[in-house]
mmCIF file of C-alpha atoms in Angstrom:
data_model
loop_
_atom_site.group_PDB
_atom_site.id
_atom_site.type_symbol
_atom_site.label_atom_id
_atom_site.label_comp_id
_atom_site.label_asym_id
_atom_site.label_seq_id
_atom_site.Cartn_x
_atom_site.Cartn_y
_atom_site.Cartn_z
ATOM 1 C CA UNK A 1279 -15.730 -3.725 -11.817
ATOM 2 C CA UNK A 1280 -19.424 -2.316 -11.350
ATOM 3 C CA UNK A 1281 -20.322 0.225 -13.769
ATOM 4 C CA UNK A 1282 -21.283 3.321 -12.392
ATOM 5 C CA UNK A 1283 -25.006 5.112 -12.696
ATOM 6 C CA UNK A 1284 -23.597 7.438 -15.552
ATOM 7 C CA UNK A 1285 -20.773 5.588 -16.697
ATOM 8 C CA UNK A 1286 -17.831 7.572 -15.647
ATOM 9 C CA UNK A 1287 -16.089 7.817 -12.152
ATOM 10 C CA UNK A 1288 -14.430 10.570 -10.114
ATOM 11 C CA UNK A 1289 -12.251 8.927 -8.254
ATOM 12 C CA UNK A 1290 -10.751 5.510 -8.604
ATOM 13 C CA UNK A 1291 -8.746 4.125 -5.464
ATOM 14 C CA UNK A 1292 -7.916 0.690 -4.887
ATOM 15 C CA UNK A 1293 -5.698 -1.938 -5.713
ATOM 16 C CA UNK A 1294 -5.359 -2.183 -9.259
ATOM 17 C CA UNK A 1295 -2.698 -3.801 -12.330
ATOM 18 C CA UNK A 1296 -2.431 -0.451 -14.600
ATOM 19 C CA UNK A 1297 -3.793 -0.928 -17.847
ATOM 20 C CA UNK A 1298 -3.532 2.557 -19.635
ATOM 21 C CA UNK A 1299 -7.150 1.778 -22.415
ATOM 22 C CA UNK A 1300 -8.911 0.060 -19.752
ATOM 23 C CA UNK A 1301 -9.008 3.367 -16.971
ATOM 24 C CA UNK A 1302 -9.434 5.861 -19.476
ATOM 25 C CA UNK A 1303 -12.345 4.279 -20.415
ATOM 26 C CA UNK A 1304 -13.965 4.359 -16.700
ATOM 27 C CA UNK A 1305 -12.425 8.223 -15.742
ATOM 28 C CA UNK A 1306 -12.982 11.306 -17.569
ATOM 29 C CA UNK A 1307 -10.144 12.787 -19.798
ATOM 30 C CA UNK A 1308 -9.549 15.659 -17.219
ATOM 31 C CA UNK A 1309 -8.358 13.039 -14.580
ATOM 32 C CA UNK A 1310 -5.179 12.943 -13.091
ATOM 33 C CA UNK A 1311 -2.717 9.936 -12.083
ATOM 34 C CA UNK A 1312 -0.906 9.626 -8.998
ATOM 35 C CA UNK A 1313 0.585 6.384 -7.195
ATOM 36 C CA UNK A 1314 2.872 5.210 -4.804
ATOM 37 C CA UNK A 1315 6.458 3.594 -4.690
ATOM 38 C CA UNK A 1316 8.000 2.174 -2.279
ATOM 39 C CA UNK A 1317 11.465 0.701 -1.395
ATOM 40 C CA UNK A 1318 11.944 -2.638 -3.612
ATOM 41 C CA UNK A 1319 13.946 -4.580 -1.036
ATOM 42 C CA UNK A 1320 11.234 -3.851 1.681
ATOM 43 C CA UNK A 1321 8.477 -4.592 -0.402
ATOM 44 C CA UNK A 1322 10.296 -7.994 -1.305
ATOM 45 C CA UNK A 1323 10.880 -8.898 2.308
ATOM 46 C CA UNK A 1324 7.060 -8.131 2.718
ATOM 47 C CA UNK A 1325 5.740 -10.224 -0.050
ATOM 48 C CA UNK A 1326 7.540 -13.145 0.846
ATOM 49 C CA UNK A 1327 6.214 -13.109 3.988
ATOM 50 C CA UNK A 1328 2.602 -11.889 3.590
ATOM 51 C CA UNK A 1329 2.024 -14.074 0.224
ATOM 52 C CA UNK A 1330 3.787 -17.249 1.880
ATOM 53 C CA UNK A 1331 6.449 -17.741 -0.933
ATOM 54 C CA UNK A 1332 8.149 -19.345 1.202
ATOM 55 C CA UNK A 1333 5.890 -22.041 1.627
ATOM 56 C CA UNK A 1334 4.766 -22.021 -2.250
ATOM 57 C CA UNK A 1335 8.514 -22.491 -2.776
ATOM 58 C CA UNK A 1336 8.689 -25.894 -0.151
ATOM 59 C CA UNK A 1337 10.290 -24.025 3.051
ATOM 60 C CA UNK A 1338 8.103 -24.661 6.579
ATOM 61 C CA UNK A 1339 6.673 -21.191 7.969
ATOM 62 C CA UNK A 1340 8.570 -21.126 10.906
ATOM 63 C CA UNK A 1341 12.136 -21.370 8.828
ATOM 64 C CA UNK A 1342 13.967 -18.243 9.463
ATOM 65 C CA UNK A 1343 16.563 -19.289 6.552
ATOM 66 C CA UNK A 1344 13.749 -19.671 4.211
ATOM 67 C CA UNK A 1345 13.973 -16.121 2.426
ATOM 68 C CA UNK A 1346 17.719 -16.620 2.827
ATOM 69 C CA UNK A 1347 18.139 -19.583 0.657
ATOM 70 C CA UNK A 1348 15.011 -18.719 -1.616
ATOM 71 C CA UNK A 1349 17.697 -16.176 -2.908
ATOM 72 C CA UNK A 1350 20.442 -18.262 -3.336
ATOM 73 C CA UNK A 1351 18.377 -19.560 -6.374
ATOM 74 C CA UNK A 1352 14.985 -17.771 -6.762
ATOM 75 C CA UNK A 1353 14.857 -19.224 -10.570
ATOM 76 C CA UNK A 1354 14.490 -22.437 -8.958
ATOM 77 C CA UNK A 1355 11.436 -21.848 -7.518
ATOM 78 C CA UNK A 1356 10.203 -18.836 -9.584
ATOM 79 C CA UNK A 1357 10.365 -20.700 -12.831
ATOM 80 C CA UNK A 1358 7.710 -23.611 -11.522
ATOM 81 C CA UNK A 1359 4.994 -20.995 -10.532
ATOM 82 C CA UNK A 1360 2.454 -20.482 -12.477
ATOM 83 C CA UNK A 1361 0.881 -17.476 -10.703
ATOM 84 C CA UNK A 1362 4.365 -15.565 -9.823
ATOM 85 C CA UNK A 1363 2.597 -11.888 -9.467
ATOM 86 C CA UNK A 1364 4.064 -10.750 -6.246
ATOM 87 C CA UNK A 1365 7.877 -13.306 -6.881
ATOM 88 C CA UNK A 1366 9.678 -10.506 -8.515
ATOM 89 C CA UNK A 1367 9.218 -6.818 -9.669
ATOM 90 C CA UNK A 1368 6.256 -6.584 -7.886
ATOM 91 C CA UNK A 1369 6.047 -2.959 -8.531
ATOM 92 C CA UNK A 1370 6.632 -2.880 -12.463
ATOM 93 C CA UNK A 1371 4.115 -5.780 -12.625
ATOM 94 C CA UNK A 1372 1.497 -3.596 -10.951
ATOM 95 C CA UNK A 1373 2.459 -1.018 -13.612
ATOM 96 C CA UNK A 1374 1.541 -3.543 -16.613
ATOM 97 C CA UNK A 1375 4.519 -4.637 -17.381
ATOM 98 C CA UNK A 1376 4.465 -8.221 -18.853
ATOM 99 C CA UNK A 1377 7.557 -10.712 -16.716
ATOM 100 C CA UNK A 1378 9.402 -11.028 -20.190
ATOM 101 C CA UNK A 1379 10.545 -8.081 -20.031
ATOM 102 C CA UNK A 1380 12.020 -7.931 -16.457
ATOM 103 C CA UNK A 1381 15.442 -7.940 -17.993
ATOM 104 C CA UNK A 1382 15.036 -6.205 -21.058
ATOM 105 C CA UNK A 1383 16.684 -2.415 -20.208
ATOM 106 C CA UNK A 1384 15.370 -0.734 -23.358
ATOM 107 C CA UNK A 1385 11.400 -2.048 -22.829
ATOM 108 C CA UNK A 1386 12.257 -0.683 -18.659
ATOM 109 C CA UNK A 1387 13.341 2.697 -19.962
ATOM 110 C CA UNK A 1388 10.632 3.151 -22.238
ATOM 111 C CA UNK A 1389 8.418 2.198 -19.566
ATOM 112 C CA UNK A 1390 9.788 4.427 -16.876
ATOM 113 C CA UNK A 1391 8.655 7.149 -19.493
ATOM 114 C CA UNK A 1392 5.812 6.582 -19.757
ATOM 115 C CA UNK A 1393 5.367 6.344 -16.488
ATOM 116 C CA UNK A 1394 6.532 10.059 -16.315
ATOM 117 C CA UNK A 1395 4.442 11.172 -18.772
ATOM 118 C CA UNK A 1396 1.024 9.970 -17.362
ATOM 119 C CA UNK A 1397 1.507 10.295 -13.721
ATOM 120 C CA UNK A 1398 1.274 13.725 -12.116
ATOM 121 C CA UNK A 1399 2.464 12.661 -9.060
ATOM 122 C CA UNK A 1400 4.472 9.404 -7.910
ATOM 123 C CA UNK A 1401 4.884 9.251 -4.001
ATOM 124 C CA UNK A 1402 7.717 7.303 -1.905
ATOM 125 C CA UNK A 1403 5.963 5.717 0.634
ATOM 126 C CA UNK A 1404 9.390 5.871 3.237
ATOM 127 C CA UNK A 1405 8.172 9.624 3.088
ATOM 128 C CA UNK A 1406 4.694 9.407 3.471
ATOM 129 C CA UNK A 1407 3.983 12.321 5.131
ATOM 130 C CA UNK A 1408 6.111 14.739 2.717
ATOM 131 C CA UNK A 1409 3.920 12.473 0.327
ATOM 132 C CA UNK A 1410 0.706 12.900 1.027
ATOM 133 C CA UNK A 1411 1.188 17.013 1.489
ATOM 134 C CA UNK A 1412 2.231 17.259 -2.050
ATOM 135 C CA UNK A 1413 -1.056 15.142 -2.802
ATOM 136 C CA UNK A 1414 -2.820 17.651 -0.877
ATOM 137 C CA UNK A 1415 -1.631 20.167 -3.169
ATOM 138 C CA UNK A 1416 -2.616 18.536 -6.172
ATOM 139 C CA UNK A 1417 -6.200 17.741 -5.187
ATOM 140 C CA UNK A 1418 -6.396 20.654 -3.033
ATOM 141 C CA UNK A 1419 -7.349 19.387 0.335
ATOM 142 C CA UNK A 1420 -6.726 20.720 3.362
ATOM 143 C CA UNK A 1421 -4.646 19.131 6.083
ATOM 144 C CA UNK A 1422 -7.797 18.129 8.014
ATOM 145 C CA UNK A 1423 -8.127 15.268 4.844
ATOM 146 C CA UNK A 1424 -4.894 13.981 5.338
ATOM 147 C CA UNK A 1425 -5.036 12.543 9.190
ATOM 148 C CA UNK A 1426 -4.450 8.846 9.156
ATOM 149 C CA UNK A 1427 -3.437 5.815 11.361
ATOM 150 C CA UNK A 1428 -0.963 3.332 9.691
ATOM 151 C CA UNK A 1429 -3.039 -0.318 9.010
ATOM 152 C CA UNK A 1430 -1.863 -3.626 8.079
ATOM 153 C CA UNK A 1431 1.224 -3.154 9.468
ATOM 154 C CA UNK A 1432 3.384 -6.336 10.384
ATOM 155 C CA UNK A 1433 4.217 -6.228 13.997
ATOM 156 C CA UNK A 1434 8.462 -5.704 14.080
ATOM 157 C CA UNK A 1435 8.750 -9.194 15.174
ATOM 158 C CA UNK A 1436 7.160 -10.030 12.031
ATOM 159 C CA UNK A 1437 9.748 -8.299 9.883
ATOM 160 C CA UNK A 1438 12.533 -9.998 8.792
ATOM 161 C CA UNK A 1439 16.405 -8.416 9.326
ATOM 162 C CA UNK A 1440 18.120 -8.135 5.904
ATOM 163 C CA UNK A 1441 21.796 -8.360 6.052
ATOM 164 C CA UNK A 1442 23.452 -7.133 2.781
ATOM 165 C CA UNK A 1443 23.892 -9.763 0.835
ATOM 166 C CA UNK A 1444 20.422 -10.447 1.022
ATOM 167 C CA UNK A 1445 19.551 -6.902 0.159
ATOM 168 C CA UNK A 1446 21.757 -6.753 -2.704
ATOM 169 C CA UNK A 1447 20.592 -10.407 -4.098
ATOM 170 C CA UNK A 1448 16.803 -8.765 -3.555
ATOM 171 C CA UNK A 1449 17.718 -5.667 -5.462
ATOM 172 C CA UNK A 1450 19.171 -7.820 -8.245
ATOM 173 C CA UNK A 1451 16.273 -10.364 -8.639
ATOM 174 C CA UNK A 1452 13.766 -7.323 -8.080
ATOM 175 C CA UNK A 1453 16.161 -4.894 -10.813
ATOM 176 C CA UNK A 1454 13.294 -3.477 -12.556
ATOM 177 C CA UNK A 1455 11.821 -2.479 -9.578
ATOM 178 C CA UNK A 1456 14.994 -0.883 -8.357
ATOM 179 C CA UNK A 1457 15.433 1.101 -11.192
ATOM 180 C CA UNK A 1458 11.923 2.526 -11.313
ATOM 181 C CA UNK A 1459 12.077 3.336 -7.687
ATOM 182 C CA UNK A 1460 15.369 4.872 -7.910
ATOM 183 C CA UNK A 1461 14.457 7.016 -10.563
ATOM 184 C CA UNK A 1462 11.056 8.431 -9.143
ATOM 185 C CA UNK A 1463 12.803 8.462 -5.851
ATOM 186 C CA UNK A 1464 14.930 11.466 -7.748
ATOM 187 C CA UNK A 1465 12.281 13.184 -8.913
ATOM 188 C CA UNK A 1466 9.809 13.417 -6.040
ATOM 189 C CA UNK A 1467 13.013 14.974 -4.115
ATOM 190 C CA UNK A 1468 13.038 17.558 -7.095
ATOM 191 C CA UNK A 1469 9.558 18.484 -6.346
ATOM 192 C CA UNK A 1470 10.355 18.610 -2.666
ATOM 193 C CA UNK A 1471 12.604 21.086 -3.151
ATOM 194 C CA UNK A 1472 9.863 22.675 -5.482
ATOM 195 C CA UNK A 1473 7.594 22.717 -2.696
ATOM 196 C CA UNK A 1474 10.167 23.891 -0.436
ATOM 197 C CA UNK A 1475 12.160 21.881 2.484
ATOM 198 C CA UNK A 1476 11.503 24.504 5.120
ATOM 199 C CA UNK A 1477 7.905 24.651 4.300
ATOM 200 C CA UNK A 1478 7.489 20.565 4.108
ATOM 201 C CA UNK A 1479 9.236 20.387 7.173
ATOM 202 C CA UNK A 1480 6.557 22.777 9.152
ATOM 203 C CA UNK A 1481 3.525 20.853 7.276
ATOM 204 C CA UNK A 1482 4.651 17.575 8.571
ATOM 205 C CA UNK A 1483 5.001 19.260 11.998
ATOM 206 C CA UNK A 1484 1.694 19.859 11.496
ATOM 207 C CA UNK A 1485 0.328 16.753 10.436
ATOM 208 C CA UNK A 1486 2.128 14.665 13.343
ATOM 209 C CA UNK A 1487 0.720 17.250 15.686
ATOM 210 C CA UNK A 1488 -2.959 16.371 14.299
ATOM 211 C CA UNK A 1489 -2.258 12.497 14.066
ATOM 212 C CA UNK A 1490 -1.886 12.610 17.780
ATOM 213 C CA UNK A 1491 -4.176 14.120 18.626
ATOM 214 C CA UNK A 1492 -6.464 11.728 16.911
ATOM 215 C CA UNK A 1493 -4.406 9.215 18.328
ATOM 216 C CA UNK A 1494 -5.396 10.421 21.920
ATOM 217 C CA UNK A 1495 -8.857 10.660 20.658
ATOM 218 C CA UNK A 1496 -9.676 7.245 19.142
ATOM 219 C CA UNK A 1497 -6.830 4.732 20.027
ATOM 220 C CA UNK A 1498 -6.285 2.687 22.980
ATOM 221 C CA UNK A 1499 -4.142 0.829 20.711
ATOM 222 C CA UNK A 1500 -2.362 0.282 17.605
ATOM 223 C CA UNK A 1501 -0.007 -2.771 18.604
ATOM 224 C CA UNK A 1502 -2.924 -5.602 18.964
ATOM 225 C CA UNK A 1503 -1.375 -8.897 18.017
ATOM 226 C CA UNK A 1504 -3.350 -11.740 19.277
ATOM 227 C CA UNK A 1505 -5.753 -13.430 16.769
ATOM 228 C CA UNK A 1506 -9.271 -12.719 17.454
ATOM 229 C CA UNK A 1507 -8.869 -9.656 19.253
ATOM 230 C CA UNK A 1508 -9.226 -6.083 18.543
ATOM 231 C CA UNK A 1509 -12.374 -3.964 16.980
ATOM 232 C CA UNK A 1510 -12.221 -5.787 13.269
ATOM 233 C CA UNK A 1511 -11.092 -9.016 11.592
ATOM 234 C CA UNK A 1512 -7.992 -8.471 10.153
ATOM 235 C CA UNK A 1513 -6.058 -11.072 7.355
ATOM 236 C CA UNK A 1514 -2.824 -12.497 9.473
ATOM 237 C CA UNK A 1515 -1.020 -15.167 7.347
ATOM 238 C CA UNK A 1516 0.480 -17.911 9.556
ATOM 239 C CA UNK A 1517 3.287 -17.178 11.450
ATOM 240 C CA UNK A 1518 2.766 -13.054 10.677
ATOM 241 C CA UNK A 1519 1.557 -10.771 13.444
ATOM 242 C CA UNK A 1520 -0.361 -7.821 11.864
ATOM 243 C CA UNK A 1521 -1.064 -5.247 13.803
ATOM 244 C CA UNK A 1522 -4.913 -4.230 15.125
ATOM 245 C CA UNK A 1523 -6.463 -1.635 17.025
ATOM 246 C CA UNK A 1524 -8.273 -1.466 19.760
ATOM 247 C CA UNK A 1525 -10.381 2.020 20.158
ATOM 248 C CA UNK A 1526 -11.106 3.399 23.377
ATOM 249 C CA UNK A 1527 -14.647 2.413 25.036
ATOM 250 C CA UNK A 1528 -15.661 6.488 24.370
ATOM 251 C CA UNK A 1529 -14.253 5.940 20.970
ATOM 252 C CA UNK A 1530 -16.431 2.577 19.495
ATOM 253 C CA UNK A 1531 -19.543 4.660 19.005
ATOM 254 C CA UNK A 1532 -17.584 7.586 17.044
ATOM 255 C CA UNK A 1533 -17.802 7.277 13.129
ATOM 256 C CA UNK A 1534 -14.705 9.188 12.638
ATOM 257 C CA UNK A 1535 -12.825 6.926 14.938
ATOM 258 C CA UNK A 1536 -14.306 3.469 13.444
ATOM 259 C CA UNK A 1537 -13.623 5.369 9.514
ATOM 260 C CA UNK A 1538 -9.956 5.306 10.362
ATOM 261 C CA UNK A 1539 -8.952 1.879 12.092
ATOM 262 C CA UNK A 1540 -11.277 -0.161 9.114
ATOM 263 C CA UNK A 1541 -9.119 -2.490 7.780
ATOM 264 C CA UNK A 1542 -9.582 -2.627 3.407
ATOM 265 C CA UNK A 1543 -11.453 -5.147 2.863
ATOM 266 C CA UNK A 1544 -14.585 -4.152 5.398
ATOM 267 C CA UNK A 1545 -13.915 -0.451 3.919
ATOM 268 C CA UNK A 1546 -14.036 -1.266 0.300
ATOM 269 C CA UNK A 1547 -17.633 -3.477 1.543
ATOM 270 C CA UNK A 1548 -18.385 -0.179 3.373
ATOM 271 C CA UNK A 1549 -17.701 2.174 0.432
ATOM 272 C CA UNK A 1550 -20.238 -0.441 -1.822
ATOM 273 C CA UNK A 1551 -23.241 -0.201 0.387
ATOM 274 C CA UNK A 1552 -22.712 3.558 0.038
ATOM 275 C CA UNK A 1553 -22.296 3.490 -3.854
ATOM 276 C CA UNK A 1554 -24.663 1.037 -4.566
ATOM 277 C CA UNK A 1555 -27.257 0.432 -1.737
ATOM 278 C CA UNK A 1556 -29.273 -2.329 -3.587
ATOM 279 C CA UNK A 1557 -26.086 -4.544 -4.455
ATOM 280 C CA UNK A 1558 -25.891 -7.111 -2.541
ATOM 281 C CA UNK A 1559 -22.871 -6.811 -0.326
ATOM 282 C CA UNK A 1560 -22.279 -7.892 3.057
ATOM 283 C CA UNK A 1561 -21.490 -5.668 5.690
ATOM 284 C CA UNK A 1562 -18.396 -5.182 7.073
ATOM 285 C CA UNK A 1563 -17.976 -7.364 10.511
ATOM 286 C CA UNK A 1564 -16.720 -5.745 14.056
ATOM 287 C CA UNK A 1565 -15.582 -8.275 16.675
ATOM 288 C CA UNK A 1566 -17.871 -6.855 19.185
ATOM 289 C CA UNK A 1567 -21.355 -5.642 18.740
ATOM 290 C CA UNK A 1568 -21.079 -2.155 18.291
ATOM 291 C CA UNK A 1569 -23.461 0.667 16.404
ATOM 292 C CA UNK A 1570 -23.949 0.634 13.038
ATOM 293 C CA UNK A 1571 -21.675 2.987 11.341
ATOM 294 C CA UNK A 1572 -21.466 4.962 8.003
ATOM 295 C CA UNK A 1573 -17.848 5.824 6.167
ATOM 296 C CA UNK A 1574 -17.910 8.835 5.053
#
């Protein structure tokens, strides 16, 4: 990671493995920890597609049976990997948590926690707009900061149908997971309630109401399969459709627009330049020719 001009950071945002001595060491001690959850069986249905487990594990990428039988015996492949990060408990293993103790119940507990203890704030990401209002609480913003558009998003023909066997043979391999999400799942409904339901419930209102209108504003749109087209390069595994955007011609020019369709990796680039203008980054790539553009 680059250091920063003083040494310390204000905000630190990106994908990460949690490692408790190494982040107090870049943040100040007044900073505050917040993440995000989501469902365990989703996220496994994602991984194997995105990170091509499948194929790692032998099965062609067109075989629709390949996640299917992966489960009938996911030791059988999992236990000949030597990088396994995203094979099981994806979520606890982004947490720190070392694949030993996947099954060890007393090292999960303690873990969970901790967890509590040092996070302020733990959002669910199948309520990520209730989510991102109690963030806006916590760091005060106003509901101007918290308009989005939803990227890297698999196109639904992309996303595999779980039956329930295979969801309960995901939850089983993925049980750390399951019991960390069920458990923070409980208490960012007690903080819901906290908030207050009749009050969330007029914020996200709110929120949709401002999403589309930026929506009308900037998108032509949001569903752009085909490789090669649409304003940026986006990562599409084989055989995965991720969806791209495509901004209106009035809309290609507008900073505000571009800020919110740039896909992670271009952004992060973006965010470099900004942070350090004599690093030597490249710039982030459009598929068309359009005006130079500064996130901000």
């Amino acid at each position: 990671m680059i250091e920063s001009t003083d040494g310390v950071y204000n905000l630190f945002c990106h994908h990460a493995r949690f490692n408790n001595e190494v982040i107090a060491k870049l943040m100040p001690p007044s900073t505050i920890y917040i993440t995000i959850l989501r469902d365990p069986v989703t996220v496994f249905e994602s991984a194997f597609t995105y990170f091509l487990i499948g194929r790692r594990c032998g099965y062609e990428d067109n075989d629709p049976d390949a996640l299917q039988n992966f489960l009938k015996d996911p030791r059988g492949c999992y236990d000949k990997m030597s990088r396994r990060s995203h094979m099981r408990n994806p979520l606890f293993f982004d947490f720190g948590m070392e694949e030993s103790h996947f099954d060890n119940d007393a090292v999960i507990n303690q873990a969970i926690q901790m967890i509590e203890r040092k996070f302020s704030l733990i959002m669910i990401a199948e309520y990520f707009e209730e989510s991102i209002i109690l963030l806006k609480e916590h760091l005060c913003w106003d509901l101007e900061d918290l308009k989005y558009f939803k990227i890297n998003a698999r196109n639904e023909q992309s996303i595999q149908q779980l039956n329930h066997d295979m969801r309960l043979k995901i939850g089983n391999w993925n049980n750390a997971d399951v019991k960390l999400y069920e458990h923070f799942n409980k208490t960012f409904w007690t903080k819901i309630h906290k908030y207050g339901v009749e009050k969330m419930k007029g914020e996200v209102a709110k929120l949709r109401e401002k999403n589309e209108s930026w929506r009308k504003r900037c998108l032509q749109s949001d569903e752009i399969t085909e490789r090669g087209a649409g304003n940026f390069k986006i990562f599409q595994p084989p055989g995965v459709k991720i969806n791209n955007f495509q901004l209106k011609p009035d809309a290609e020019h507008d900073k505000e627009c571009n800020s919110m369709v740039l896909p992670e990796i271009q952004f992060t680039a973006s965010l470099r330049l900004k942070q350090f203008p004599n690093l030597q980054v490249k710039a982030p790539r459009k598929k068309k020719q359009m005006k130079k553009y500064i996130v901000y």
